[in-house]
PDB file of C-alpha atoms in Angstrom:
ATOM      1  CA  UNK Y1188      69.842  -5.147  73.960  1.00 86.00           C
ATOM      2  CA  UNK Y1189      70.582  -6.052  77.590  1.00 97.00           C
ATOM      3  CA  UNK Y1190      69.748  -3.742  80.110  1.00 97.00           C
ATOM      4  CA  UNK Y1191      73.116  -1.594  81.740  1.00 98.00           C
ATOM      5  CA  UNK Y1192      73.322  -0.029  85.196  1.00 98.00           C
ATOM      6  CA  UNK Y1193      75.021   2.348  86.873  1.00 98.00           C
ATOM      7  CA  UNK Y1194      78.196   1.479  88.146  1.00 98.00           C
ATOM      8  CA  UNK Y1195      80.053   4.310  90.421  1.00 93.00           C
ATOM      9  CA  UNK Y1196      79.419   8.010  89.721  1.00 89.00           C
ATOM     10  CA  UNK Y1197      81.158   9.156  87.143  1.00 88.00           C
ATOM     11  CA  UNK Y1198      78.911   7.792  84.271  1.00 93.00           C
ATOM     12  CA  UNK Y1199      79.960   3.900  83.894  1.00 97.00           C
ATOM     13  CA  UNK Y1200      77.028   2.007  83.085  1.00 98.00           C
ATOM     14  CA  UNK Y1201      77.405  -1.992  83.150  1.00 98.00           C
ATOM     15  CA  UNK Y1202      75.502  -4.538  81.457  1.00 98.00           C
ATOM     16  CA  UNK Y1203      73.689  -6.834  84.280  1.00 98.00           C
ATOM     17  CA  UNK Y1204      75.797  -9.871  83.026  1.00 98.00           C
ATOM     18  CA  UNK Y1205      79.173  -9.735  82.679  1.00 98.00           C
ATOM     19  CA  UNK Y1206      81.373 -12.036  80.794  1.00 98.00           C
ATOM     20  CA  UNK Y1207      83.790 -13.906  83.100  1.00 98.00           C
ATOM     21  CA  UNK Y1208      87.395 -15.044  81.831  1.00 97.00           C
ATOM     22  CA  UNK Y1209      87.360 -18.438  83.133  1.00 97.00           C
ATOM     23  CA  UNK Y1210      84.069 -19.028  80.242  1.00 98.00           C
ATOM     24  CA  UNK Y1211      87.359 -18.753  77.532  1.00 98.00           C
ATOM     25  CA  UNK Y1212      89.734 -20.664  80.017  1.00 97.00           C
ATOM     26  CA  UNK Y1213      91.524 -23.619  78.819  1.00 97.00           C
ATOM     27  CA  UNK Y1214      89.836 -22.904  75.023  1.00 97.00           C
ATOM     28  CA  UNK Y1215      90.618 -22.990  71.380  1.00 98.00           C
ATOM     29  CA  UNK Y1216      91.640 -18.982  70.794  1.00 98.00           C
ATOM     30  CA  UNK Y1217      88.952 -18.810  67.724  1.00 98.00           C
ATOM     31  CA  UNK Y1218      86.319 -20.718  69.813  1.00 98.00           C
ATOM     32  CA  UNK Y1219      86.812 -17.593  72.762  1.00 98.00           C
ATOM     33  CA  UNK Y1220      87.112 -15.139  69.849  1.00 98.00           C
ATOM     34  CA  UNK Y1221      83.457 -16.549  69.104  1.00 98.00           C
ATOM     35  CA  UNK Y1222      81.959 -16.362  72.239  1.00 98.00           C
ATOM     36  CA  UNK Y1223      83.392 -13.333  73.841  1.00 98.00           C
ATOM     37  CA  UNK Y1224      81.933 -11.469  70.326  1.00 98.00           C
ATOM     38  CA  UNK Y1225      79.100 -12.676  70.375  1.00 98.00           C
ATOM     39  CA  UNK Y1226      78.423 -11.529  74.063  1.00 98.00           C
ATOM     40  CA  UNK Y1227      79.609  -8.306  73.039  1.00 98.00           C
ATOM     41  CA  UNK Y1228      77.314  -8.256  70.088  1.00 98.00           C
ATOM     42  CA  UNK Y1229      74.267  -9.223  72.479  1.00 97.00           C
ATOM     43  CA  UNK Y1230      74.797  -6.021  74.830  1.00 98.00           C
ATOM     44  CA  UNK Y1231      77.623  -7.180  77.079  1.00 98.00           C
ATOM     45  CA  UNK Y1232      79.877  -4.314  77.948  1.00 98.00           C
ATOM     46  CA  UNK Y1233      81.498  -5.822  81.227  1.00 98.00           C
ATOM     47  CA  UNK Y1234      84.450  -8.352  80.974  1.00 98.00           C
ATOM     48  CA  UNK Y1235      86.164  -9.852  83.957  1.00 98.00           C
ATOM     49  CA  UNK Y1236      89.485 -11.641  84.775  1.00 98.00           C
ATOM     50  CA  UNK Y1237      92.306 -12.532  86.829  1.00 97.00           C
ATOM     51  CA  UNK Y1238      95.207 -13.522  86.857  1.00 97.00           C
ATOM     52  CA  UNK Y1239      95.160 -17.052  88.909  1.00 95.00           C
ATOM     53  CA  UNK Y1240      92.794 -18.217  86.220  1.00 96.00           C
ATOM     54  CA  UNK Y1241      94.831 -20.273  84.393  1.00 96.00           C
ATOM     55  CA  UNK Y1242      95.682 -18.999  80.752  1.00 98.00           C
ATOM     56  CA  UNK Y1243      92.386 -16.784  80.552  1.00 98.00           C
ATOM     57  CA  UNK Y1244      94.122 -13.705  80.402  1.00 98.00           C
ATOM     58  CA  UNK Y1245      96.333 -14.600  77.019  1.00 98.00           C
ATOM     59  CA  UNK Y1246      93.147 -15.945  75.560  1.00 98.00           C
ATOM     60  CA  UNK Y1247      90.947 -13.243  76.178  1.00 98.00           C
ATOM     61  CA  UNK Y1248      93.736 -10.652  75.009  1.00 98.00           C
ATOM     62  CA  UNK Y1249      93.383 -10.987  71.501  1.00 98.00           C
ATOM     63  CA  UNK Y1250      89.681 -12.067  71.798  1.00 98.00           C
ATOM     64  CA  UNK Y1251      88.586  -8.355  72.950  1.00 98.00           C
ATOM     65  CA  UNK Y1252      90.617  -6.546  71.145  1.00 98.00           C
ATOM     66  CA  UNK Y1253      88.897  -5.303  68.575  1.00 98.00           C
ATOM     67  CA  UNK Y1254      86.187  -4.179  70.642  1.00 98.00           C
ATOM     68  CA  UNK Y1255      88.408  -3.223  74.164  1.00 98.00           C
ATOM     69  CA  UNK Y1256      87.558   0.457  74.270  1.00 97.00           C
ATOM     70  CA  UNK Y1257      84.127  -0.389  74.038  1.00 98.00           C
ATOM     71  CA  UNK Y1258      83.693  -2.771  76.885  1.00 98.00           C
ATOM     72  CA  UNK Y1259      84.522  -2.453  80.943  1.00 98.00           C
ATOM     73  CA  UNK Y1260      87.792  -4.394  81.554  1.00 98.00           C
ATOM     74  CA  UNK Y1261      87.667  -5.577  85.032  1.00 98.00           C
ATOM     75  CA  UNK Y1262      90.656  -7.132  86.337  1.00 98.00           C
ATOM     76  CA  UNK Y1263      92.314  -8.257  90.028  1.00 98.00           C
ATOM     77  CA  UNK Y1264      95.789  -9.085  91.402  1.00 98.00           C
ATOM     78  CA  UNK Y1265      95.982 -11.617  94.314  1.00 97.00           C
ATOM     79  CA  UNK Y1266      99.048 -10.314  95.199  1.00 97.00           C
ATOM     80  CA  UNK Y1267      99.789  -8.266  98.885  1.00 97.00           C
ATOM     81  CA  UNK Y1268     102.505  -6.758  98.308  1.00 98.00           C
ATOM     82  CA  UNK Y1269     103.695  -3.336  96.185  1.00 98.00           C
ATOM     83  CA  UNK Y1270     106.650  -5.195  94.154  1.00 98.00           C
ATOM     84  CA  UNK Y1271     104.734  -8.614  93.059  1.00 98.00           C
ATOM     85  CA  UNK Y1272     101.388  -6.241  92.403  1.00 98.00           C
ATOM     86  CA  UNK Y1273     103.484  -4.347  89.888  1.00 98.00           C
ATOM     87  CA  UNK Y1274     105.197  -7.196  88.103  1.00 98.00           C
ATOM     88  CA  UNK Y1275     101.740  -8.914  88.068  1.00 98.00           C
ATOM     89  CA  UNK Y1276      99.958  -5.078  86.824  1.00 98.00           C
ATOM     90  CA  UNK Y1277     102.065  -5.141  84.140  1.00 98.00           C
ATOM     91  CA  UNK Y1278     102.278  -8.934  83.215  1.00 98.00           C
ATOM     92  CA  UNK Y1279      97.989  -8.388  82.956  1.00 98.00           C
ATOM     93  CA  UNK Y1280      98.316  -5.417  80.582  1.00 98.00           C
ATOM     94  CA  UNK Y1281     100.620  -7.442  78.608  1.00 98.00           C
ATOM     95  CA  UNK Y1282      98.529 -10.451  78.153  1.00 98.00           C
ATOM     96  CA  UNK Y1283      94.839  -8.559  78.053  1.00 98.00           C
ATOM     97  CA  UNK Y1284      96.961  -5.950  75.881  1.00 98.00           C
ATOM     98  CA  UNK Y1285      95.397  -3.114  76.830  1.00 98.00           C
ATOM     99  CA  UNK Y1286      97.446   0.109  78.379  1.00 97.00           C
ATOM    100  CA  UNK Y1287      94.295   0.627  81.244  1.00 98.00           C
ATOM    101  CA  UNK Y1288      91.896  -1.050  83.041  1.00 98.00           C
ATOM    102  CA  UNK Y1289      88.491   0.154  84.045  1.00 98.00           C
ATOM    103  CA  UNK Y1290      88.452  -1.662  87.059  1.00 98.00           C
ATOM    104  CA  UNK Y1291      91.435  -3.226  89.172  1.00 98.00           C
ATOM    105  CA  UNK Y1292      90.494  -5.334  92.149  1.00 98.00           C
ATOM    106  CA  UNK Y1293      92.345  -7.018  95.429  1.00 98.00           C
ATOM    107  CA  UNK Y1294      90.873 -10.437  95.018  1.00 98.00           C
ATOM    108  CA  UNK Y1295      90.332 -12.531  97.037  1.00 95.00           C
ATOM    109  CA  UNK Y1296      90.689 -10.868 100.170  1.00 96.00           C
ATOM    110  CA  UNK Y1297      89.781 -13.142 102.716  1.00 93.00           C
ATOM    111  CA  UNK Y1298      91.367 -13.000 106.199  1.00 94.00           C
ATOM    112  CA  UNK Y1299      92.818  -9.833 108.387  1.00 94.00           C
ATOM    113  CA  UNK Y1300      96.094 -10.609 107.861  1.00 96.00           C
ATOM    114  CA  UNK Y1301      95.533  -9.849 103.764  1.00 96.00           C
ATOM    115  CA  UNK Y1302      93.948  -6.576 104.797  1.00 96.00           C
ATOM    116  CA  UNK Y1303      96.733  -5.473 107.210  1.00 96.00           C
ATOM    117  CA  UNK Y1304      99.225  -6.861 104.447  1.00 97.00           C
ATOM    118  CA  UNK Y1305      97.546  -5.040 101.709  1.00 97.00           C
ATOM    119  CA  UNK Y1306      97.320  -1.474 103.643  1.00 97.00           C
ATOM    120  CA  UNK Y1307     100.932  -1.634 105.221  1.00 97.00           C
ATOM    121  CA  UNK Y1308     103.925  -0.323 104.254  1.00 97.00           C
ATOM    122  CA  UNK Y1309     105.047  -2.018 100.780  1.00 98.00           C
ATOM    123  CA  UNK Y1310     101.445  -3.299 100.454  1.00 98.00           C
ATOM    124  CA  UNK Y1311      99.327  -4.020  97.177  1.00 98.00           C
ATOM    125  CA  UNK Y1312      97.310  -0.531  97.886  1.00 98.00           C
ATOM    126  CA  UNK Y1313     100.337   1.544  97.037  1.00 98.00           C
ATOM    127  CA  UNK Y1314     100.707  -0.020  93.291  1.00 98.00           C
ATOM    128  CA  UNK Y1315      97.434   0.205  92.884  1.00 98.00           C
ATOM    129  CA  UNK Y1316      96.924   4.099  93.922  1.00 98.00           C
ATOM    130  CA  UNK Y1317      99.867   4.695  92.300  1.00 98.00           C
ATOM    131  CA  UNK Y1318      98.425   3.730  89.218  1.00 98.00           C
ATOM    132  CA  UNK Y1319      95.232   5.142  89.149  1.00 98.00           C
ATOM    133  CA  UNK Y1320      96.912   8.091  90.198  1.00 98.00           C
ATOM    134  CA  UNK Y1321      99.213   7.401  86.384  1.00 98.00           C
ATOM    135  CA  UNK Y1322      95.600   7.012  84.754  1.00 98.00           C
ATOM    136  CA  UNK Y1323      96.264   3.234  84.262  1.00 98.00           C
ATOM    137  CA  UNK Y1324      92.773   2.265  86.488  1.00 98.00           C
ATOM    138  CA  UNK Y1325      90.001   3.903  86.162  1.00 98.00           C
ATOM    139  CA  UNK Y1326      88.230   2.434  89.285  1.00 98.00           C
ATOM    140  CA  UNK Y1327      89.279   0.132  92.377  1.00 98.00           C
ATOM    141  CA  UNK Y1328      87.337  -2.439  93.805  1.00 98.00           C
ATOM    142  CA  UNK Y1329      88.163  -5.581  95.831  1.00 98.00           C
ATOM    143  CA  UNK Y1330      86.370  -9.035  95.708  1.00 97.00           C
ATOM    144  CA  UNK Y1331      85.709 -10.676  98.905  1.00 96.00           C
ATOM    145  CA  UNK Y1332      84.351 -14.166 100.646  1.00 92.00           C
ATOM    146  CA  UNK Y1333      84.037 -12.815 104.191  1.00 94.00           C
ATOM    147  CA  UNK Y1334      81.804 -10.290 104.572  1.00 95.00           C
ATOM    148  CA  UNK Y1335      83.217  -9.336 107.814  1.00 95.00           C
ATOM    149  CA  UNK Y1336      85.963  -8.370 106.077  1.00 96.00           C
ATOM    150  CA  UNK Y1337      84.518  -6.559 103.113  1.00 97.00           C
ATOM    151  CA  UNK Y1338      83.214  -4.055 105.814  1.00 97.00           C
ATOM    152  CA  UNK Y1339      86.273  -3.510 107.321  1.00 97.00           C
ATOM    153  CA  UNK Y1340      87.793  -2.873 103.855  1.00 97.00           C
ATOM    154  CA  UNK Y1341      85.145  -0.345 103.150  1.00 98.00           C
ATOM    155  CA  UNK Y1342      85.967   1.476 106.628  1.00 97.00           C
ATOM    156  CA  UNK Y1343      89.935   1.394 105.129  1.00 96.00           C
ATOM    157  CA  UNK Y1344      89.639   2.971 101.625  1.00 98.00           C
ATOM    158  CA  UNK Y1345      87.009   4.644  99.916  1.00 97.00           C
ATOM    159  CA  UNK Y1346      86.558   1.299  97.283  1.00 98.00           C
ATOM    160  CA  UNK Y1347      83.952   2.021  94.483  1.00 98.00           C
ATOM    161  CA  UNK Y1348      82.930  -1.717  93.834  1.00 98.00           C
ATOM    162  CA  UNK Y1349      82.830  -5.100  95.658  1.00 98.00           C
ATOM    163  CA  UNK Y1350      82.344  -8.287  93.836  1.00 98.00           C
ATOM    164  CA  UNK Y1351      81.072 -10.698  96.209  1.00 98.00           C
ATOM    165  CA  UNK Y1352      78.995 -14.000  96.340  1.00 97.00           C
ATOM    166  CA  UNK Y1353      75.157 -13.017  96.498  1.00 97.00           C
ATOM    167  CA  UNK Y1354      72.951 -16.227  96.389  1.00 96.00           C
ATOM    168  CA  UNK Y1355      69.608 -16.951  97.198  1.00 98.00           C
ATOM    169  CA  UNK Y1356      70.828 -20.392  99.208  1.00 97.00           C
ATOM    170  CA  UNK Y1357      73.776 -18.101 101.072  1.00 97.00           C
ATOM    171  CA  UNK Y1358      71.091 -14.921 101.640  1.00 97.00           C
ATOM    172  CA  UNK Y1359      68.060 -16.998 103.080  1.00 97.00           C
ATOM    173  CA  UNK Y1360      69.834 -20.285 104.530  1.00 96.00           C
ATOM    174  CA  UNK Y1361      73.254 -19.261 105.236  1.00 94.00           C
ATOM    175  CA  UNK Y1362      72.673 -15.352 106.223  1.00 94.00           C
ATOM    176  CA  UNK Y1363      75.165 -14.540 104.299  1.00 96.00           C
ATOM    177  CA  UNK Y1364      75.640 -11.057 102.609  1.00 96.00           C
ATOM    178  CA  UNK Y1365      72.795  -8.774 104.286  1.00 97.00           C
ATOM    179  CA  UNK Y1366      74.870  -6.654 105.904  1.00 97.00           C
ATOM    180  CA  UNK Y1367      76.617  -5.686 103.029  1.00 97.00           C
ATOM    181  CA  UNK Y1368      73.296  -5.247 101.064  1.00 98.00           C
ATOM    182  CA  UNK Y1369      72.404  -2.624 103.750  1.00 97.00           C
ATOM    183  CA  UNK Y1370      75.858  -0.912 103.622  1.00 97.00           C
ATOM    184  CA  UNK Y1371      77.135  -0.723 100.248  1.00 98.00           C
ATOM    185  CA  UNK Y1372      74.120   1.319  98.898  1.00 97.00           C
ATOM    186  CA  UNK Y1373      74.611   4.057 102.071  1.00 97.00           C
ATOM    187  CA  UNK Y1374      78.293   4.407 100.907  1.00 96.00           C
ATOM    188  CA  UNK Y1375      77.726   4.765  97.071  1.00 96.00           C
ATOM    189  CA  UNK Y1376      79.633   1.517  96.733  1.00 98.00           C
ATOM    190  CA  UNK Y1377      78.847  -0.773  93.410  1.00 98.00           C
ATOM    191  CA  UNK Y1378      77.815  -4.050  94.161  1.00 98.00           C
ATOM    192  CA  UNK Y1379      79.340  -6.809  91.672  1.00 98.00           C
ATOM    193  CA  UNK Y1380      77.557 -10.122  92.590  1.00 98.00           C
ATOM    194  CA  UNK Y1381      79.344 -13.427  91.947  1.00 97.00           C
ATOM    195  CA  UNK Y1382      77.373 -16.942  92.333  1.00 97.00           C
ATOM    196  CA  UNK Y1383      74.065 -15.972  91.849  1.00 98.00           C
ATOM    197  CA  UNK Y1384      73.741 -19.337  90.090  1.00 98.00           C
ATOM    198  CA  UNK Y1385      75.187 -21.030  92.271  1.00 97.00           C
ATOM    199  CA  UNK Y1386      73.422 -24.241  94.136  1.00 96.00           C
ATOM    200  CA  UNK Y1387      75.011 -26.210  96.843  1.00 96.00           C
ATOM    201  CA  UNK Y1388      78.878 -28.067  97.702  1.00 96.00           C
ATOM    202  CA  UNK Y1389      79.691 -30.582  95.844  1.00 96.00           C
ATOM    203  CA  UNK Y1390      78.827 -33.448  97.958  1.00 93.00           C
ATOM    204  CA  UNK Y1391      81.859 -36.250  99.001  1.00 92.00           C
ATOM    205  CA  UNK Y1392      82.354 -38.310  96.128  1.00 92.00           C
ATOM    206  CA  UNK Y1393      79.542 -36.842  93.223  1.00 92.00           C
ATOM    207  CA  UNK Y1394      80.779 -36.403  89.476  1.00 93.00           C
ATOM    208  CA  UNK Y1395      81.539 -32.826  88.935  1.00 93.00           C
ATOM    209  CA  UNK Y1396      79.636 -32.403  85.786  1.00 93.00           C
ATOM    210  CA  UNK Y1397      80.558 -28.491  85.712  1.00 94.00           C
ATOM    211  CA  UNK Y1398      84.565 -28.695  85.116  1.00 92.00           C
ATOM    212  CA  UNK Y1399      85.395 -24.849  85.881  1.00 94.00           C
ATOM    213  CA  UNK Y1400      83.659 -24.503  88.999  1.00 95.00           C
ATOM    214  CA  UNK Y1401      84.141 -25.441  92.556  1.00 94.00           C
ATOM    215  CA  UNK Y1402      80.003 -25.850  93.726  1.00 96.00           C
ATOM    216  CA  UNK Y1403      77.200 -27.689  92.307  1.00 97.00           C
ATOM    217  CA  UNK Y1404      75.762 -25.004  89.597  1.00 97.00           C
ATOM    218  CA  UNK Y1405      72.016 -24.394  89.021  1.00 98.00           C
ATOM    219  CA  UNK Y1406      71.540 -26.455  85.427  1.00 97.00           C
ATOM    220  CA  UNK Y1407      67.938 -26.253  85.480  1.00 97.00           C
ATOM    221  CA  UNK Y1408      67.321 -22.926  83.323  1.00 98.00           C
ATOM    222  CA  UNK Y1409      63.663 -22.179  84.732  1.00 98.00           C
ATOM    223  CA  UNK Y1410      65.474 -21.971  88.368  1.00 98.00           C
ATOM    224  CA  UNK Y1411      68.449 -20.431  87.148  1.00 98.00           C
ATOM    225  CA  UNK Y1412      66.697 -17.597  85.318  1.00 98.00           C
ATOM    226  CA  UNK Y1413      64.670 -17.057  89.085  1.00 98.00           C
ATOM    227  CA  UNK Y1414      67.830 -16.855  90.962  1.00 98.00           C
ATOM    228  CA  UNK Y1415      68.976 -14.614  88.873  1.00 98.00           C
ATOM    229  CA  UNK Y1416      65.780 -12.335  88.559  1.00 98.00           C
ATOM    230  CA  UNK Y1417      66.379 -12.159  92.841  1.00 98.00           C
ATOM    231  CA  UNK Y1418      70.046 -11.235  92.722  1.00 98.00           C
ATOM    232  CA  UNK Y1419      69.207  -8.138  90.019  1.00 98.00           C
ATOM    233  CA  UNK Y1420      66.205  -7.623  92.296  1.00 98.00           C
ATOM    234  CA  UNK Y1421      69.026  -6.625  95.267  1.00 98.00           C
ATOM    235  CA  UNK Y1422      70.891  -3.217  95.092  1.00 98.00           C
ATOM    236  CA  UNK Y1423      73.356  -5.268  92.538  1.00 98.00           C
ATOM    237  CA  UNK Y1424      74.687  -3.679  89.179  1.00 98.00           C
ATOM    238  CA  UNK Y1425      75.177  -6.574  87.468  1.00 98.00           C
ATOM    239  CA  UNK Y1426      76.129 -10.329  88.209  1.00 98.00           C
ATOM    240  CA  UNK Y1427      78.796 -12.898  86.560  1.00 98.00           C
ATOM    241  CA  UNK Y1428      77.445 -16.337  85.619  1.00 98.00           C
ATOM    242  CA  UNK Y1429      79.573 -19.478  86.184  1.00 97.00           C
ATOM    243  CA  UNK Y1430      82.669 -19.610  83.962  1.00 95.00           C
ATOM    244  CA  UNK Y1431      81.281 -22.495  81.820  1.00 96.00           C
ATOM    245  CA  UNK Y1432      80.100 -21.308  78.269  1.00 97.00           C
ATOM    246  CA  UNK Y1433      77.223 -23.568  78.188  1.00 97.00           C
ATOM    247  CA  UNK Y1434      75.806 -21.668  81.374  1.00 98.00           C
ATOM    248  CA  UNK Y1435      77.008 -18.738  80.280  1.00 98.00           C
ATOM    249  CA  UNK Y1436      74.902 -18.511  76.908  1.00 97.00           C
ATOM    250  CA  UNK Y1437      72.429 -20.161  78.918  1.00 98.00           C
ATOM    251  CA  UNK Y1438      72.276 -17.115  81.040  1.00 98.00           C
ATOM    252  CA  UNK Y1439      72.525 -14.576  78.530  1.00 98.00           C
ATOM    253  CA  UNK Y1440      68.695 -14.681  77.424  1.00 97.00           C
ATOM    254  CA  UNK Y1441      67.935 -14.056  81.364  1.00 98.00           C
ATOM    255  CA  UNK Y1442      69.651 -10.654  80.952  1.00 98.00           C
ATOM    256  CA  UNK Y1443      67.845  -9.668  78.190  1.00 97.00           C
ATOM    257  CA  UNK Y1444      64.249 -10.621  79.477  1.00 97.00           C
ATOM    258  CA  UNK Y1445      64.819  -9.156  83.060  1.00 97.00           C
ATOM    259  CA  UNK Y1446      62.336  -8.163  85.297  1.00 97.00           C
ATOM    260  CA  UNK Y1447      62.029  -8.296  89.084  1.00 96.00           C
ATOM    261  CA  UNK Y1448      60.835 -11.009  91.398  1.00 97.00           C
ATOM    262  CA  UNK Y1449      57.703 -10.792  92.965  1.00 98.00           C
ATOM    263  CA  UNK Y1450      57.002 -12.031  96.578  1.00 97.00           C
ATOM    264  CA  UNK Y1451      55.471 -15.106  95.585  1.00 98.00           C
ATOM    265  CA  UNK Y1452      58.833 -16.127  93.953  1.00 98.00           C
ATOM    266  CA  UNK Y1453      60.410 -14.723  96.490  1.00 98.00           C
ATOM    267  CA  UNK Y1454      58.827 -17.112  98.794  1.00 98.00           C
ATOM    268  CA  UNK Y1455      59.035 -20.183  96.426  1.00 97.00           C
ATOM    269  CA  UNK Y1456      63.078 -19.485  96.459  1.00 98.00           C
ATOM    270  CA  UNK Y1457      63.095 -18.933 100.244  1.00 97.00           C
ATOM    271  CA  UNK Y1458      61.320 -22.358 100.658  1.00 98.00           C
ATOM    272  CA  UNK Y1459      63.656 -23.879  98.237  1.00 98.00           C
ATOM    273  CA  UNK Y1460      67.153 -22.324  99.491  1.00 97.00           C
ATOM    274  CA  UNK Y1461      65.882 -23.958 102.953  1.00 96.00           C
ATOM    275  CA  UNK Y1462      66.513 -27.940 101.248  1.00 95.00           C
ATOM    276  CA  UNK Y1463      69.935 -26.910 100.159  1.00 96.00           C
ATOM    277  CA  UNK Y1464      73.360 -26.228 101.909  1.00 95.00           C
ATOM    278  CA  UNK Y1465      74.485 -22.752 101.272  1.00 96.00           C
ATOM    279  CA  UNK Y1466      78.463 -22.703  99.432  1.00 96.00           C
ATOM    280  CA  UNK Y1467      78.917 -19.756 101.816  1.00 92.00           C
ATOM    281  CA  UNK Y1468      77.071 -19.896 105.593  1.00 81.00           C
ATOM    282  CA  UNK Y1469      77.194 -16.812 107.849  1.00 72.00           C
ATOM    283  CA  UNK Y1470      80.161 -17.743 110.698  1.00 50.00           C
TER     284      UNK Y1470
END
């Protein structure tokens, strides 16, 4: 079975890959019934979604729930404010049908003005105490792209996870994410890792061959499996692959043949991040 971490203190273990809802966006319902089984029947225990992808929440509903009180339901709202955060609450336990989720995160939280939005009077953080205080989340997190900001959200709230873009390009080219590595792990804070398969931008005018995601994806699985083996190597708990099922179950025999990196591949993906153009470079 795959391995599972900790995640928080209060006994949550996660698998180190999760299973992201954009893998079952835009698919046949008994095609996503197939895959997000069969993940769960491999070890996966850690499911994520939102809200602004698409129809993934209706299609992952029904395909989790025979198994949804054995798995980690992450979810986020993008919203800022208390009212639309409940509406949109609500609208995700509809469609995920579930009464609770194990993890509810701000996404997206990019710029100061969603932070002082979020914390001020009529902001997102009061629907989301509110409900953990009603038992309806478990944990709260918040995903970010600036890692400016994701300190400044941990000196605002006492956040148990961040789901953020760790990379081997972004962490040796681009500088990008050390400072959190350092400060989440002082805190107790869970560190989610997006992108860890990620490669480079799309350059101006090149085929997308990967429909569902916005960079140039590592394909090659040798290379893939390595930048994941250094993102599981960090203080991470576990990572989500890019939401395209043929990466995904590409991915999925990484997890369960995990071990760390040593500093000779350490040194061959420094040398190799230095060619490429990191999605995220330090400002």
């Amino acid at each position: 079975m795959i391995p599972k971490r900790p995640y928080g203190k209060h006994g949550d273990k996660l698998s180190i890959i999760g299973f992201g809802g954009i893998v079952v966006m835009n698919t046949p319902q008994e095609q996503a019934n197939r895959a997000a089984r069969e993940a769960f029947d491999q070890g996966v225990n850690y499911y994520d979604v939102a809200p602004s992808y698409g129809n993934a929440q209706e299609i992952l509903g029904p395909a989790i729930e025979p198994f949804r009180n054995k798995i980690f339901l992450a979810c986020k709202t993008e919203k800022r404010t208390a009212k639309e955060a409940q509406v949109a609450m609500e609208d995700s336990f509809r469609k995920l049908r579930t009464d609770h989720f194990d993890l509810y995160q701000l996404h997206a939280m990019t710029t100061k003005d969603d932070l002082e939005q979020a914390f001020g009077p009529g902001g997102v953080m009061e629907t989301v105490v509110k409900a953990k205080e009603q038992g309806k989340i478990r944990h709260i997190g918040f995903s970010a792209h600036s890692e400016e900001l994701a300190l400044e959200l941990l000196n605002r709230f006492p956040f148990e996870s961040v789901l953020f873009p760790l990379n081997f390009v972004t962490l040796f080219h681009g500088n990008f994410g050390w400072k959190l590595l350092e400060e989440a792990p002082k805190r107790g804070v869970t560190l989610l890792s997006l992108k860890a398969m990620a490669k480079t931008p799309w350059k101006e005018g090149q085929p997308h061959t990967v429909e569902k995601t916005w960079y140039e994806p590592l394909t090659d699985a040798a290379t893939a499996e390595l930048a994941v083996r250094y993102v599981l190597s960090l203080p991470v708990t576990a990572y989500l692959p890019p939401g395209d099922e043929k990466l995904f179950r590409m991915a999925l025999p990484f997890a369960h043949r995990h071990k760390p990196v040593t500093e000779a591949e350490k040194a061959k993906l420094k040398k190799l991040a230095m060619s490429m153009v990191p999605i995220f470079p330090q400002g």
